[in-house]
CSV table of C-alpha atoms and ligand atoms in Angstrom, one decimal:
chain,number,residue,atom,x,y,z
A,222,UNK,CA,104.8,73.6,195.4
A,223,UNK,CA,108.5,72.9,195.7
A,224,UNK,CA,109.9,70.7,198.4
A,225,UNK,CA,113.1,72.3,199.8
A,226,UNK,CA,115.6,69.4,199.7
A,227,UNK,CA,117.9,70.1,202.7
A,228,UNK,CA,119.6,66.8,202.2
A,229,UNK,CA,120.7,67.6,198.7
A,230,UNK,CA,121.8,71.1,199.6
A,231,UNK,CA,123.7,69.9,202.6
A,232,UNK,CA,125.5,67.4,200.3
A,233,UNK,CA,126.4,70.2,197.9
A,234,UNK,CA,127.9,72.3,200.6
A,235,UNK,CA,129.9,69.3,201.9
A,236,UNK,CA,131.2,68.7,198.4
A,237,UNK,CA,132.2,72.4,198.0
A,238,UNK,CA,133.9,72.3,201.4
A,239,UNK,CA,135.8,69.1,200.5
A,240,UNK,CA,137.3,70.9,197.5
A,241,UNK,CA,138.1,74.0,199.5
A,242,UNK,CA,139.7,72.0,202.3
A,243,UNK,CA,141.8,70.1,199.8
A,244,UNK,CA,143.0,73.5,198.3
A,245,UNK,CA,144.0,74.6,201.9
A,246,UNK,CA,145.9,71.4,202.4
A,247,UNK,CA,147.8,71.9,199.1
A,248,UNK,CA,148.5,75.6,199.8
A,249,UNK,CA,149.3,75.5,203.6
A,250,UNK,CA,149.9,71.8,204.4
A,251,UNK,CA,147.2,72.2,207.1
A,252,UNK,CA,143.4,71.7,207.4
A,253,UNK,CA,140.8,73.2,209.6
A,254,UNK,CA,140.3,71.3,212.9
A,255,UNK,CA,137.2,70.8,215.1
A,256,UNK,CA,136.9,69.3,218.6
A,257,UNK,CA,133.5,68.1,219.9
A,258,UNK,CA,133.3,67.6,223.7
A,259,UNK,CA,130.7,65.3,225.1
A,260,UNK,CA,129.9,65.1,228.8
A,261,UNK,CA,127.9,62.1,229.9
A,262,UNK,CA,125.9,59.3,228.2
A,263,UNK,CA,123.0,61.2,226.5
A,264,UNK,CA,122.2,58.8,223.6
A,265,UNK,CA,120.9,61.5,221.3
A,266,UNK,CA,124.0,63.6,221.9
A,267,UNK,CA,126.2,60.6,221.2
A,268,UNK,CA,124.4,60.2,217.8
A,269,UNK,CA,124.9,63.9,217.0
A,270,UNK,CA,128.6,63.9,217.8
A,271,UNK,CA,129.2,60.7,215.8
A,272,UNK,CA,127.4,62.4,212.8
A,273,UNK,CA,129.5,65.5,213.1
A,274,UNK,CA,132.7,63.4,213.2
A,275,UNK,CA,131.7,61.5,210.2
A,276,UNK,CA,130.9,64.8,208.3
A,277,UNK,CA,134.3,66.1,209.2
A,278,UNK,CA,136.0,63.0,207.8
A,279,UNK,CA,134.0,63.3,204.7
A,280,UNK,CA,135.2,66.8,203.9
A,281,UNK,CA,138.7,66.3,205.2
A,282,UNK,CA,138.4,68.5,208.3
A,283,UNK,CA,140.6,67.2,211.2
A,284,UNK,CA,138.4,66.2,214.2
A,285,UNK,CA,138.8,65.1,217.8
A,286,UNK,CA,136.1,63.9,220.1
A,287,UNK,CA,136.5,64.2,223.8
A,288,UNK,CA,134.1,61.9,225.7
A,289,UNK,CA,134.0,62.9,229.4
A,290,UNK,CA,132.2,61.2,232.3
A,291,UNK,CA,128.9,62.5,233.6
A,292,UNK,CA,130.6,63.6,236.9
A,293,UNK,CA,133.1,65.9,235.2
A,294,UNK,CA,133.4,69.1,237.2
A,295,UNK,CA,132.6,72.5,235.7
A,296,UNK,CA,136.1,73.7,236.5
A,297,UNK,CA,137.7,70.6,234.7
A,298,UNK,CA,135.6,71.3,231.6
A,299,UNK,CA,136.6,74.9,231.5
A,300,UNK,CA,140.3,74.0,231.9
A,301,UNK,CA,139.9,71.6,228.9
A,302,UNK,CA,138.2,74.3,226.8
A,303,UNK,CA,141.1,76.7,227.7
A,304,UNK,CA,143.6,74.2,226.5
A,305,UNK,CA,141.8,74.0,223.1
A,306,UNK,CA,141.5,77.7,222.9
A,307,UNK,CA,145.2,77.9,222.5
A,308,UNK,CA,145.7,74.7,220.4
A,309,UNK,CA,146.6,75.8,216.9
A,310,UNK,CA,145.3,72.6,215.3
A,311,UNK,CA,141.8,73.4,216.5
A,312,UNK,CA,139.8,76.2,214.9
A,313,UNK,CA,136.3,75.2,216.2
A,314,UNK,CA,135.2,74.1,219.7
A,315,UNK,CA,131.8,72.6,220.2
A,316,UNK,CA,130.4,71.4,223.5
A,317,UNK,CA,127.4,69.2,222.9
A,318,UNK,CA,124.4,70.4,224.7
A,319,UNK,CA,122.6,69.6,227.0
A,320,UNK,CA,125.1,69.3,229.8
A,321,UNK,CA,124.7,67.6,233.0
A,322,UNK,CA,122.7,69.7,235.5
A,323,UNK,CA,125.6,70.5,237.8
A,324,UNK,CA,127.4,72.4,234.9
A,325,UNK,CA,126.3,75.9,233.8
A,326,UNK,CA,125.8,75.9,230.1
A,327,UNK,CA,126.2,79.7,230.1
A,328,UNK,CA,129.6,79.5,231.8
A,329,UNK,CA,130.8,76.8,229.5
A,330,UNK,CA,129.7,78.7,226.3
A,331,UNK,CA,131.5,81.8,227.7
A,332,UNK,CA,134.7,79.9,228.3
A,333,UNK,CA,135.0,79.1,224.6
A,334,UNK,CA,137.1,81.7,222.7
A,335,UNK,CA,134.7,83.7,220.5
A,336,UNK,CA,137.2,83.1,217.7
A,337,UNK,CA,136.6,79.3,217.9
A,338,UNK,CA,132.9,79.4,218.8
A,339,UNK,CA,131.6,77.6,215.6
A,340,UNK,CA,128.2,77.0,217.2
A,341,UNK,CA,127.8,80.8,217.3
A,342,UNK,CA,126.4,80.7,220.9
A,343,UNK,CA,128.9,83.0,222.7
A,344,UNK,CA,127.3,86.3,223.8
A,345,UNK,CA,130.0,88.2,221.9
A,346,UNK,CA,129.1,86.5,218.7
A,347,UNK,CA,125.4,86.8,219.3
A,348,UNK,CA,125.9,90.5,220.0
A,349,UNK,CA,127.8,90.9,216.8
A,350,UNK,CA,125.0,89.1,214.9
A,351,UNK,CA,122.5,91.6,216.4
A,352,UNK,CA,124.5,94.6,215.3
A,353,UNK,CA,125.1,93.1,211.9
A,354,UNK,CA,128.9,92.6,212.2
A,355,UNK,CA,130.9,89.7,210.8
A,356,UNK,CA,130.5,86.7,213.1
A,357,UNK,CA,129.8,83.0,213.4
A,358,UNK,CA,126.1,82.4,212.8
A,359,UNK,CA,124.5,79.7,214.8
A,360,UNK,CA,124.4,76.6,212.6
A,361,UNK,CA,120.6,76.0,212.3
A,362,UNK,CA,119.7,79.6,211.5
A,363,UNK,CA,122.7,79.8,209.1
A,364,UNK,CA,121.3,76.7,207.4
A,365,UNK,CA,117.8,78.2,207.1
A,366,UNK,CA,119.3,81.4,205.4
A,367,UNK,CA,121.4,79.3,203.1
A,368,UNK,CA,118.3,77.2,202.0
A,369,UNK,CA,116.4,80.4,201.2
A,370,UNK,CA,119.4,81.7,199.2
A,371,UNK,CA,120.0,78.6,197.2
A,372,UNK,CA,116.3,78.3,196.3
A,373,UNK,CA,116.4,82.0,195.3
A,374,UNK,CA,113.6,82.8,197.7
A,375,UNK,CA,113.3,86.5,198.1
A,376,UNK,CA,113.4,87.9,201.7
A,377,UNK,CA,113.8,91.6,201.0
A,378,UNK,CA,110.6,93.3,202.1
A,379,UNK,CA,108.8,90.0,202.9
A,380,UNK,CA,107.0,89.4,206.1
A,381,UNK,CA,108.8,86.6,208.0
A,382,UNK,CA,107.0,85.2,211.0
A,383,UNK,CA,109.2,83.2,213.3
A,384,UNK,CA,107.3,81.0,215.9
A,385,UNK,CA,109.8,80.3,218.7
A,386,UNK,CA,112.3,82.5,220.5
A,387,UNK,CA,115.0,80.2,221.7
A,388,UNK,CA,118.6,81.4,221.8
A,389,UNK,CA,119.7,78.7,219.4
A,390,UNK,CA,117.0,79.1,216.7
A,391,UNK,CA,114.2,81.7,217.0
A,392,UNK,CA,116.1,84.7,218.3
A,393,UNK,CA,119.2,84.4,216.0
A,394,UNK,CA,117.2,83.6,212.8
A,395,UNK,CA,114.8,86.6,213.5
A,396,UNK,CA,117.8,88.9,214.0
A,397,UNK,CA,119.6,87.6,210.9
A,398,UNK,CA,116.7,88.1,208.7
A,399,UNK,CA,116.2,91.6,210.0
A,400,UNK,CA,119.7,92.9,208.9
A,401,UNK,CA,119.9,95.3,206.0
A,402,UNK,CA,121.8,92.8,204.0
A,403,UNK,CA,121.6,90.6,200.9
A,404,UNK,CA,119.6,87.5,201.7
A,405,UNK,CA,117.8,89.2,204.6
A,406,UNK,CA,116.2,92.7,204.9
A,407,UNK,CA,112.8,91.2,205.9
A,408,UNK,CA,110.0,92.5,208.0
A,409,UNK,CA,110.2,90.1,211.0
A,410,UNK,CA,107.6,89.2,213.6
A,411,UNK,CA,108.5,86.8,216.4
A,412,UNK,CA,105.8,84.8,218.3
A,413,UNK,CA,106.0,82.6,221.4
A,414,UNK,CA,103.8,80.9,223.9
A,415,UNK,CA,102.3,84.1,225.1
A,416,UNK,CA,100.6,84.8,221.8
A,417,UNK,CA,96.9,84.6,222.5
A,418,UNK,CA,95.9,84.1,218.9
A,419,UNK,CA,98.8,82.7,217.0
A,420,UNK,CA,96.9,82.3,213.7
A,421,UNK,CA,96.4,86.1,213.6
A,422,UNK,CA,100.2,86.5,213.0
A,423,UNK,CA,101.1,83.2,211.2
A,424,UNK,CA,98.3,83.9,208.6
A,425,UNK,CA,100.1,87.1,207.5
A,426,UNK,CA,103.4,85.4,206.9
A,427,UNK,CA,105.1,85.3,203.4
A,428,UNK,CA,107.7,83.1,205.1
A,429,UNK,CA,106.9,81.1,208.2
A,430,UNK,CA,109.6,79.6,210.3
A,431,UNK,CA,108.4,77.2,212.9
A,432,UNK,CA,110.8,76.4,215.8
A,433,UNK,CA,108.4,75.3,218.5
A,434,UNK,CA,109.1,71.6,219.4
A,435,UNK,CA,105.4,70.6,219.0
A,436,UNK,CA,104.4,67.9,216.4
A,437,UNK,CA,102.2,69.1,213.5
A,438,UNK,CA,101.3,72.4,215.5
A,439,UNK,CA,101.0,74.6,212.4
A,440,UNK,CA,97.9,73.5,210.5
A,441,UNK,CA,96.7,74.7,207.0
A,442,UNK,CA,94.1,77.2,208.5
A,443,UNK,CA,97.0,79.1,210.1
A,444,UNK,CA,98.8,80.0,206.8
A,445,UNK,CA,98.0,81.8,203.6
A,446,UNK,CA,98.2,80.5,200.1
A,447,UNK,CA,101.7,80.6,198.6
A,448,UNK,CA,103.5,80.8,202.0
A,449,UNK,CA,107.1,79.6,202.1
A,450,UNK,CA,107.4,77.2,205.1
A,451,UNK,CA,110.6,76.4,207.0
A,452,UNK,CA,110.0,73.7,209.6
A,453,UNK,CA,112.7,73.4,212.1
A,454,UNK,CA,110.9,71.1,214.5
A,455,UNK,CA,112.2,67.6,215.1
A,456,UNK,CA,109.6,65.6,217.1
A,457,UNK,CA,109.3,61.9,217.9
A,458,UNK,CA,105.8,60.5,217.6
A,459,UNK,CA,104.8,56.9,218.2
A,460,UNK,CA,104.5,54.8,215.0
A,461,UNK,CA,104.2,51.1,215.6
A,462,UNK,CA,104.7,50.4,211.9
A,463,UNK,CA,108.3,51.3,212.1
A,464,UNK,CA,111.2,49.2,213.4
A,465,UNK,CA,112.1,51.8,216.1
A,466,UNK,CA,108.4,52.3,217.1
A,467,UNK,CA,108.5,56.0,216.4
A,468,UNK,CA,108.9,58.4,213.5
A,469,UNK,CA,110.1,62.0,213.2
A,470,UNK,CA,107.7,64.8,212.3
A,471,UNK,CA,108.1,68.5,212.2
A,472,UNK,CA,106.2,71.3,213.9
A,473,UNK,CA,104.1,71.7,210.7
A,474,UNK,CA,101.4,69.5,209.5
A,475,UNK,CA,103.2,68.7,206.2
A,476,UNK,CA,100.4,66.9,204.5
A,477,UNK,CA,97.9,69.7,204.9
A,478,UNK,CA,100.1,72.7,204.8
A,479,UNK,CA,102.1,71.7,201.7
A,480,UNK,CA,98.8,72.0,199.7
A,481,UNK,CA,98.8,75.8,200.2
A,482,UNK,CA,102.6,76.4,200.4
A,483,UNK,CA,104.8,77.5,197.5
A,484,UNK,CA,107.9,76.1,199.2
A,485,UNK,CA,108.1,73.8,202.2
A,486,UNK,CA,110.9,71.9,204.0
A,487,UNK,CA,110.2,68.3,204.9
A,488,UNK,CA,111.1,66.6,208.2
A,489,UNK,CA,113.3,64.8,208.1
A,490,UNK,CA,115.5,65.9,205.2
A,491,UNK,CA,114.8,69.7,205.4
A,492,UNK,CA,116.6,72.0,207.9
A,493,UNK,CA,118.2,69.1,209.9
A,494,UNK,CA,120.9,68.1,207.5
A,495,UNK,CA,121.9,71.8,207.0
A,496,UNK,CA,122.9,72.2,210.7
A,497,UNK,CA,125.9,69.9,210.5
A,498,UNK,CA,126.9,71.3,207.0
A,499,UNK,CA,126.9,74.8,208.4
A,500,UNK,CA,129.1,73.7,211.4
A,501,UNK,CA,131.7,72.6,208.9
A,502,UNK,CA,131.3,75.8,207.0
A,503,UNK,CA,131.9,77.8,210.3
A,504,UNK,CA,135.0,75.7,211.0
A,505,UNK,CA,136.4,76.4,207.6
A,506,UNK,CA,135.6,80.1,208.0
A,507,UNK,CA,137.3,80.0,211.4
A,508,UNK,CA,140.4,78.5,209.8
A,509,UNK,CA,140.5,81.2,207.2
A,510,UNK,CA,140.1,84.0,209.8
A,511,UNK,CA,143.0,82.6,211.7
A,512,UNK,CA,145.1,82.6,208.5
A,513,UNK,CA,144.2,86.2,207.9
A,514,UNK,CA,145.3,87.1,211.4
A,515,UNK,CA,148.6,85.2,211.0
A,516,UNK,CA,149.3,87.0,207.8
A,517,UNK,CA,148.3,90.4,209.3
A,518,UNK,CA,145.3,91.0,207.1
B,251,NDP,P1,112.8,75.7,222.6
B,251,NDP,O1,111.9,74.7,223.4
B,251,NDP,O2,114.0,76.2,223.3
B,251,NDP,O3,111.8,76.8,222.2
B,251,NDP,C1,110.5,76.6,221.7
B,251,NDP,C2,109.8,77.9,221.4
B,251,NDP,O4,108.5,77.6,221.0
B,251,NDP,C3,109.7,78.8,222.7
B,251,NDP,O5,110.1,80.1,222.4
B,251,NDP,C4,108.3,78.7,223.1
B,251,NDP,O6,107.7,79.9,223.6
B,251,NDP,C5,107.7,78.6,221.7
B,251,NDP,N1,106.3,77.9,221.9
B,251,NDP,C6,106.1,76.7,222.5
B,251,NDP,N2,104.7,76.5,222.5
B,251,NDP,C7,104.2,77.5,221.8
B,251,NDP,C8,102.8,77.8,221.5
B,251,NDP,N3,101.8,77.1,221.8
B,251,NDP,N4,102.6,78.9,220.7
B,251,NDP,C9,103.7,79.7,220.3
B,251,NDP,N5,104.9,79.5,220.6
B,251,NDP,C10,105.2,78.3,221.4
B,251,NDP,O7,113.1,74.9,221.3
B,251,NDP,P2,114.3,75.1,220.2
B,251,NDP,O8,114.2,76.3,219.6
B,251,NDP,O9,115.5,74.6,220.7
B,251,NDP,O10,113.9,74.0,219.1
B,251,NDP,C11,112.6,74.0,218.5
B,251,NDP,C12,112.3,72.8,217.7
B,251,NDP,O11,113.4,72.7,216.6
B,251,NDP,C13,112.5,71.4,218.4
B,251,NDP,O12,111.6,70.5,217.8
B,251,NDP,C14,113.9,71.0,218.2
B,251,NDP,O13,114.1,69.7,218.3
B,251,NDP,C15,114.1,71.5,216.8
B,251,NDP,N6,115.5,71.8,216.5
B,251,NDP,C16,116.0,71.3,215.2
B,251,NDP,C17,117.3,71.7,214.8
B,251,NDP,C18,117.7,71.1,213.5
B,251,NDP,O14,118.9,71.0,213.3
B,251,NDP,N7,116.8,71.0,212.6
B,251,NDP,C19,118.2,72.3,215.7
B,251,NDP,C20,117.6,72.9,217.0
B,251,NDP,C21,116.3,72.6,217.3
B,251,NDP,P3,108.2,80.5,225.1
B,251,NDP,O15,109.6,81.1,224.8
B,251,NDP,O16,107.2,81.4,225.5
B,251,NDP,O17,108.4,79.3,226.0
């Protein structure tokens, strides 16, 4: 059994990007730019935004963080996004979710220019993803495909079972793996809470992707021998032995399931670190696309 080391792969990607960004700087005197917009005081969002900013600094991507008060109006936020849509220093705009209840997430996502939507959540980009056109992949699903690629795990003709159908993980990863492309071309089944006998589906998976949000929900009896397990879940469970009083576990019972798996991602240190690495990758790709447009390619 091989543990898929997302922390190591994410570091490799950041190092590769650092080199590429420094090449851009030498050639064009400019670097890619990312703005993160944070509305309100959500502590987890603050941590995520700080991590994203630190990662940008590490690879040499220019970053701005806009911290707005909880009572910011939807129209004000849209105006700010429009300003960044036409700001040449900025190639990626991310609005940290969740937003306060009085702001429509859909409206905000749709206000971001699809050319700068490095989270890959804009309906135009998701539509392009479904029909197999070049687009920004949402960062977590992109990270999953990158892990499978770098560990040389064959997906062509394999049965992938995705548990979870969210717009940010389940649906995009299922659609990406379905494409008739290198690193995809899988037979895909998507399960959700209406599945009466989940095990009936999960037990047939060559590759199982769990994006449920329930601690240790996938147990050893639900998978077959040799399965590849990608655990997207990040769940806090009480643990008095730790300083914080909790620990993070995935949607998969790692102890049990790892005995049957051929490959498995741990939590933490699996899919999690890949998400930010792919955000940087998307920002880099956005910069390159803008250069190609400027040079009429
Ligand atoms: P959502 O809550 O949006 O979606 C959860 C999905 O799981 C839903 O489709 C739901 O079904 C399904 N589900 C819930 N209970 C069951 C069940 N009993 N049987 C089958 N399916 C079930 O979650 P997200 O996709 O946003 O996130 C999933 C997990 O991944 C969370 O733990 C989250 O923290 C983590 N995550 C990690 C990221 C990372 O960077 N590693 C990034 C994003 C998320 P239904 O649609 O019917 O309700």
